[in-house]
Amino acid sequence: MFLFLDGFDFGVGILFATRDDEHEQEQLLAAVGPFWDGNEVWLVVFGGTLFAAFPAVYANLFSRYYLLMFAILAALGFRGLAPEMYEEREDTQWRRFWGYAFIIGSTTTPFLLGMFVMNWLLGASALISLQGVLAGLAVVALTVVDGAAFLGLKTRGALRDDARTYGVRAAIGYLVLTGLTLGLVYSTTPSLRPSFQSPAIVGLVLLTGGLVAGYILAFRTQRYHLTFVIAAGLVFALVTLLAGLMFPVVDRAAELTIRDAIISTLPLNLMTIMASVLLPLVFGYFVVLYSAFSGPIESEETYR
């Protein structure tokens, strides 16, 4: 959910770099303004669930990749601060600086997240690897796919047309980068090869190719709601693919399986009860939020 919902915020931030007109930049900020901070709730849910259900994995990941985690948090903070500061002054130099900050934060966050997840999958000890860099670039491309689809719903005219162009290019780039990443992981990690050969993983890879084709077709035929749904499908297919490759191991570096790392039954049951109460409230909040700000933004709308 975080990669899907905050992913389109990142994508819009990256596409912010393609706009020179200040009015169009304001429209991009206005498109994501009501949503980005709420979308980050899902990162908190993920971290909290990992800590509560798999405390050993949480501790291992944060100690092993603490520099990477701090870099992700710093990039997220930079991305969140930039639009707020951008609106504080009308000065051209001021807005140029914070515009660049918005672009940098929106680009580096998904890139570093991709590196983090690839390191987690491989159990890598080094922070930087070729597999991690390719995975980071693939996640950046995926967020552009997501952000372009979102702008297809929220904008009109030239902005929407350009979003369609960039979205199609990003979808092709995402498919190529994903293929390169998976090929490299397969060739360099023998322990994962049996997982690659499972019907579920093969099916997810084929599904990804089909979804990219559907995304391009839907965008070119201006079926924007369908495009957004397909973008969501691409995100969830990627997460499912990574989970399938990892299963049943949950921390390869520490050789921990899910059964080894998970907490006992009683606290797990308590978590389930709490989640059954809290998650519907969270989903209800998002239904209200997205309903209140549905439809394309008006030309006079700004971030505030």
Coordinates of C-alpha atoms in Angstrom, one line a residue:
M1 CA 0.0 0.0 0.0
F2 CA 2.8 2.4 0.8
L3 CA 4.6 1.7 -2.5
F4 CA 1.3 2.2 -4.4
L5 CA -0.1 5.3 -2.6
D6 CA 3.1 7.1 -1.8
G7 CA 4.5 5.8 -5.0
F8 CA 2.4 8.2 -7.1
D9 CA 3.5 11.0 -4.9
F10 CA 7.1 10.1 -5.7
G11 CA 6.3 9.8 -9.3
V12 CA 4.6 13.3 -9.4
G13 CA 7.7 14.6 -7.7
I14 CA 10.0 13.1 -10.3
L15 CA 7.7 14.5 -13.1
F16 CA 7.9 17.9 -11.5
A17 CA 11.4 18.1 -13.1
T18 CA 9.7 18.1 -16.5
R19 CA 7.8 21.3 -15.9
D20 CA 9.3 24.8 -16.4
D21 CA 6.1 26.8 -16.1
E22 CA 5.4 27.8 -12.5
H23 CA 1.6 27.4 -12.9
E24 CA 2.0 23.8 -14.0
Q25 CA 4.4 23.2 -11.1
E26 CA 1.8 24.5 -8.7
Q27 CA -0.8 22.2 -10.3
L28 CA 1.4 19.2 -9.7
L29 CA 1.9 20.2 -6.1
A30 CA -1.9 20.7 -5.8
A31 CA -2.5 17.2 -7.2
V32 CA -0.6 15.5 -4.4
G33 CA -1.0 18.1 -1.6
P34 CA -4.0 16.5 0.1
F35 CA -2.6 12.9 0.0
W36 CA 1.1 12.6 0.5
D37 CA 1.3 12.9 4.3
G38 CA -1.6 10.5 4.8
N39 CA -0.1 8.0 2.4
E40 CA 3.0 7.7 4.6
V41 CA 0.8 6.0 7.2
W42 CA 1.3 2.8 5.4
L43 CA 5.1 2.9 6.0
V44 CA 4.4 3.3 9.7
V45 CA 2.0 0.3 9.5
F46 CA 4.7 -1.7 7.8
G47 CA 7.4 -0.8 10.3
G48 CA 5.1 -1.4 13.3
T49 CA 3.9 -4.7 12.0
L50 CA 7.5 -5.9 11.3
F51 CA 8.6 -4.8 14.7
A52 CA 5.6 -6.5 16.5
A53 CA 5.5 -9.8 14.5
F54 CA 9.2 -10.3 13.6
P55 CA 11.2 -8.4 16.2
A56 CA 14.4 -10.3 15.4
V57 CA 14.2 -9.4 11.7
Y58 CA 13.4 -5.8 12.5
A59 CA 16.5 -5.6 14.7
N60 CA 18.7 -7.3 12.2
L61 CA 17.6 -5.2 9.3
F62 CA 18.0 -1.9 11.1
S63 CA 21.4 -2.8 12.5
R64 CA 22.7 -4.2 9.3
Y65 CA 21.4 -1.4 7.0
Y66 CA 21.1 1.5 9.5
L67 CA 23.0 3.9 7.2
L68 CA 20.6 3.1 4.3
M69 CA 17.6 3.4 6.6
F70 CA 18.7 6.8 7.9
A71 CA 19.2 7.9 4.2
I72 CA 15.7 6.8 3.4
L73 CA 14.2 8.7 6.3
A74 CA 16.3 11.8 5.4
A75 CA 15.1 11.6 1.8
L76 CA 11.5 11.3 3.0
G77 CA 11.9 14.3 5.2
F78 CA 13.4 16.3 2.4
R79 CA 10.5 15.4 0.1
G80 CA 8.0 16.3 2.8
L81 CA 9.6 19.6 3.7
A82 CA 10.2 20.8 0.1
P83 CA 6.6 21.6 -1.0
E84 CA 5.9 23.4 2.3
M85 CA 9.0 25.6 2.0
Y86 CA 8.3 26.1 -1.7
E87 CA 5.1 27.9 -0.9
E88 CA 6.6 30.1 1.8
R89 CA 8.1 32.8 -0.5
E90 CA 7.5 34.0 -4.0
D91 CA 11.2 34.5 -4.7
T92 CA 12.4 32.7 -7.8
Q93 CA 15.7 31.4 -6.4
W94 CA 14.0 30.2 -3.3
R95 CA 11.4 28.3 -5.3
R96 CA 14.0 26.9 -7.6
F97 CA 16.0 25.5 -4.7
W98 CA 13.0 23.9 -3.0
G99 CA 11.7 22.6 -6.4
Y100 CA 15.0 20.8 -6.8
A101 CA 14.7 19.5 -3.3
F102 CA 11.3 18.1 -4.1
I103 CA 12.7 16.3 -7.1
I104 CA 15.7 14.9 -5.3
G105 CA 13.7 13.7 -2.3
S106 CA 11.1 12.1 -4.6
T107 CA 13.8 10.4 -6.7
T108 CA 16.2 9.2 -4.0
T109 CA 13.5 7.7 -1.7
P110 CA 12.2 5.0 -4.0
F111 CA 15.7 4.4 -5.3
L112 CA 17.0 3.7 -1.8
L113 CA 13.9 1.7 -0.9
G114 CA 14.6 -0.5 -3.9
M115 CA 18.2 -1.0 -2.8
F116 CA 17.1 -1.8 0.8
V117 CA 14.6 -4.4 -0.3
M118 CA 17.1 -6.1 -2.7
N119 CA 19.7 -6.2 0.1
W120 CA 17.0 -7.8 2.3
L121 CA 16.1 -10.4 -0.3
L122 CA 19.8 -11.3 -1.0
G123 CA 20.9 -11.0 2.6
A124 CA 23.7 -8.8 1.4
S125 CA 26.3 -7.4 3.8
A126 CA 27.3 -4.5 1.5
L127 CA 25.0 -1.5 1.2
I128 CA 25.7 -1.0 -2.5
S129 CA 25.6 -3.7 -5.2
L130 CA 24.7 -3.9 -8.9
Q131 CA 21.5 -5.8 -8.1
G132 CA 20.5 -3.1 -5.6
V133 CA 21.2 -0.3 -8.0
L134 CA 19.1 -2.0 -10.7
A135 CA 16.3 -2.7 -8.3
G136 CA 16.4 1.0 -7.1
L137 CA 16.2 2.2 -10.7
A138 CA 13.3 -0.2 -11.4
V139 CA 11.4 1.1 -8.3
V140 CA 12.0 4.7 -9.5
A141 CA 10.6 3.8 -12.9
L142 CA 7.6 2.1 -11.3
T143 CA 6.8 5.3 -9.2
V144 CA 6.9 7.3 -12.4
V145 CA 4.4 4.8 -13.9
D146 CA 2.2 5.2 -10.8
G147 CA 2.6 9.0 -10.8
A148 CA 1.8 9.4 -14.4
A149 CA -1.4 7.3 -14.0
F150 CA -2.4 9.5 -11.1
L151 CA -1.9 12.7 -13.1
G152 CA -4.0 11.2 -15.8
L153 CA -6.9 11.3 -13.3
K154 CA -6.0 14.7 -11.7
T155 CA -5.0 16.9 -14.6
R156 CA -6.2 18.1 -18.0
G157 CA -4.7 19.4 -21.2
A158 CA -0.9 19.5 -21.8
L159 CA -0.1 18.1 -18.3
R160 CA -2.2 15.1 -18.9
D161 CA -0.8 14.5 -22.4
D162 CA 2.7 14.8 -21.2
A163 CA 2.0 12.5 -18.3
R164 CA 0.7 9.9 -20.8
T165 CA 4.0 10.1 -22.7
Y166 CA 6.2 9.8 -19.7
G167 CA 4.1 7.1 -18.2
V168 CA 4.4 4.9 -21.3
R169 CA 8.2 5.5 -21.4
A170 CA 8.5 4.7 -17.8
A171 CA 6.5 1.5 -18.1
I172 CA 8.8 0.2 -20.8
G173 CA 11.8 1.2 -18.7
Y174 CA 10.3 -0.6 -15.7
L175 CA 9.9 -3.8 -17.7
V176 CA 13.4 -3.7 -19.0
L177 CA 15.0 -2.9 -15.6
T178 CA 12.9 -5.6 -13.9
G179 CA 14.0 -8.1 -16.4
L180 CA 17.7 -7.1 -16.0
T181 CA 17.4 -7.2 -12.2
L182 CA 15.8 -10.6 -12.1
G183 CA 18.2 -12.0 -14.6
L184 CA 21.2 -10.8 -12.6
V185 CA 19.8 -12.1 -9.3
Y186 CA 19.1 -15.5 -11.0
S187 CA 22.6 -15.7 -12.3
T188 CA 24.4 -14.6 -9.2
T189 CA 22.3 -16.2 -6.4
P190 CA 22.1 -20.0 -6.9
S191 CA 20.1 -20.4 -3.7
L192 CA 17.2 -18.5 -5.2
R193 CA 17.0 -20.4 -8.5
P194 CA 14.5 -23.0 -7.3
S195 CA 12.2 -20.1 -6.3
F196 CA 12.5 -18.6 -9.8
Q197 CA 11.4 -21.9 -11.4
S198 CA 8.2 -22.2 -9.4
P199 CA 5.0 -21.7 -11.4
A200 CA 3.8 -18.8 -9.2
I201 CA 7.0 -16.8 -9.8
V202 CA 6.9 -17.5 -13.6
G203 CA 3.2 -16.5 -13.6
L204 CA 4.0 -13.2 -11.8
V205 CA 6.7 -12.4 -14.3
L206 CA 4.4 -13.1 -17.2
L207 CA 1.6 -11.1 -15.5
T208 CA 3.9 -8.1 -15.1
G209 CA 4.6 -8.2 -18.9
G210 CA 0.9 -8.3 -19.5
L211 CA 0.1 -5.5 -17.1
V212 CA 2.7 -3.3 -18.8
A213 CA 1.1 -3.9 -22.2
G214 CA -2.3 -3.2 -20.7
Y215 CA -1.1 0.0 -19.0
I216 CA 0.3 1.3 -22.3
L217 CA -2.9 0.4 -24.2
A218 CA -5.1 1.9 -21.5
F219 CA -3.1 5.1 -21.4
R220 CA -3.0 5.5 -25.2
T221 CA -6.8 5.0 -25.4
Q222 CA -7.3 7.6 -22.6
R223 CA -8.9 5.2 -20.2
Y224 CA -7.4 6.8 -17.1
H225 CA -9.1 5.0 -14.3
L226 CA -8.2 1.7 -15.9
T227 CA -4.6 2.9 -16.2
F228 CA -4.5 3.7 -12.5
V229 CA -5.8 0.3 -11.6
I230 CA -3.2 -1.4 -13.7
A231 CA -0.5 0.7 -12.1
A232 CA -1.7 -0.6 -8.8
G233 CA -1.5 -4.1 -10.2
L234 CA 2.1 -3.6 -11.2
V235 CA 3.0 -2.5 -7.7
F236 CA 1.3 -5.4 -6.0
A237 CA 2.7 -7.8 -8.5
L238 CA 6.2 -6.6 -7.7
V239 CA 5.8 -6.9 -3.9
T240 CA 4.2 -10.4 -4.3
L241 CA 7.1 -11.4 -6.6
L242 CA 9.7 -10.4 -4.0
A243 CA 7.8 -12.1 -1.2
G244 CA 7.5 -15.3 -3.3
L245 CA 11.3 -15.3 -4.0
M246 CA 12.0 -14.7 -0.3
F247 CA 9.5 -17.3 1.2
P248 CA 9.9 -19.1 3.5
V249 CA 13.0 -17.2 4.5
V250 CA 12.4 -13.9 6.1
D251 CA 16.0 -12.9 6.8
R252 CA 18.5 -14.6 4.5
A253 CA 21.6 -13.1 6.1
A254 CA 20.6 -14.5 9.6
E255 CA 19.2 -17.7 8.0
L256 CA 15.8 -17.1 9.7
T257 CA 12.6 -18.6 8.3
I258 CA 9.2 -17.2 9.1
R259 CA 8.6 -20.0 11.6
D260 CA 12.0 -19.2 13.3
A261 CA 11.4 -15.4 13.5
I262 CA 7.7 -15.0 14.3
I263 CA 6.5 -14.2 17.8
S264 CA 4.4 -16.7 19.8
T265 CA 0.7 -17.4 19.2
L266 CA -0.8 -15.3 22.0
P267 CA 0.7 -11.9 21.0
L268 CA 0.1 -12.7 17.4
N269 CA -3.6 -13.2 18.1
L270 CA -3.7 -10.0 20.0
M271 CA -2.1 -8.2 17.0
T272 CA -4.8 -9.7 14.8
I273 CA -7.6 -8.4 17.0
M274 CA -6.0 -4.9 17.1
A275 CA -5.6 -4.9 13.3
S276 CA -9.2 -6.0 12.8
V277 CA -10.2 -2.9 14.7
L278 CA -7.7 -0.3 13.5
L279 CA -7.2 -1.2 9.8
P280 CA -10.9 -0.6 8.9
L281 CA -10.6 2.8 10.5
V282 CA -7.5 3.6 8.4
F283 CA -9.3 2.4 5.3
G284 CA -12.3 4.5 6.1
Y285 CA -10.1 7.5 6.5
F286 CA -8.7 7.0 3.1
V287 CA -12.1 6.4 1.5
V288 CA -13.2 9.8 2.9
L289 CA -10.0 11.5 1.9
Y290 CA -9.9 10.3 -1.7
S291 CA -13.7 10.9 -2.1
A292 CA -13.4 14.5 -0.9
F293 CA -10.5 15.3 -3.3
S294 CA -11.6 13.2 -6.3
G295 CA -11.7 14.4 -9.8
P296 CA -9.3 16.6 -11.8
I297 CA -7.8 19.7 -10.0
E298 CA -9.0 23.1 -11.2
S299 CA -6.6 25.5 -13.0
E300 CA -6.6 28.0 -10.2
E301 CA -5.8 25.4 -7.5
T302 CA -2.5 25.5 -5.6
Y303 CA -0.8 23.4 -3.0
R304 CA -2.4 25.5 -0.2

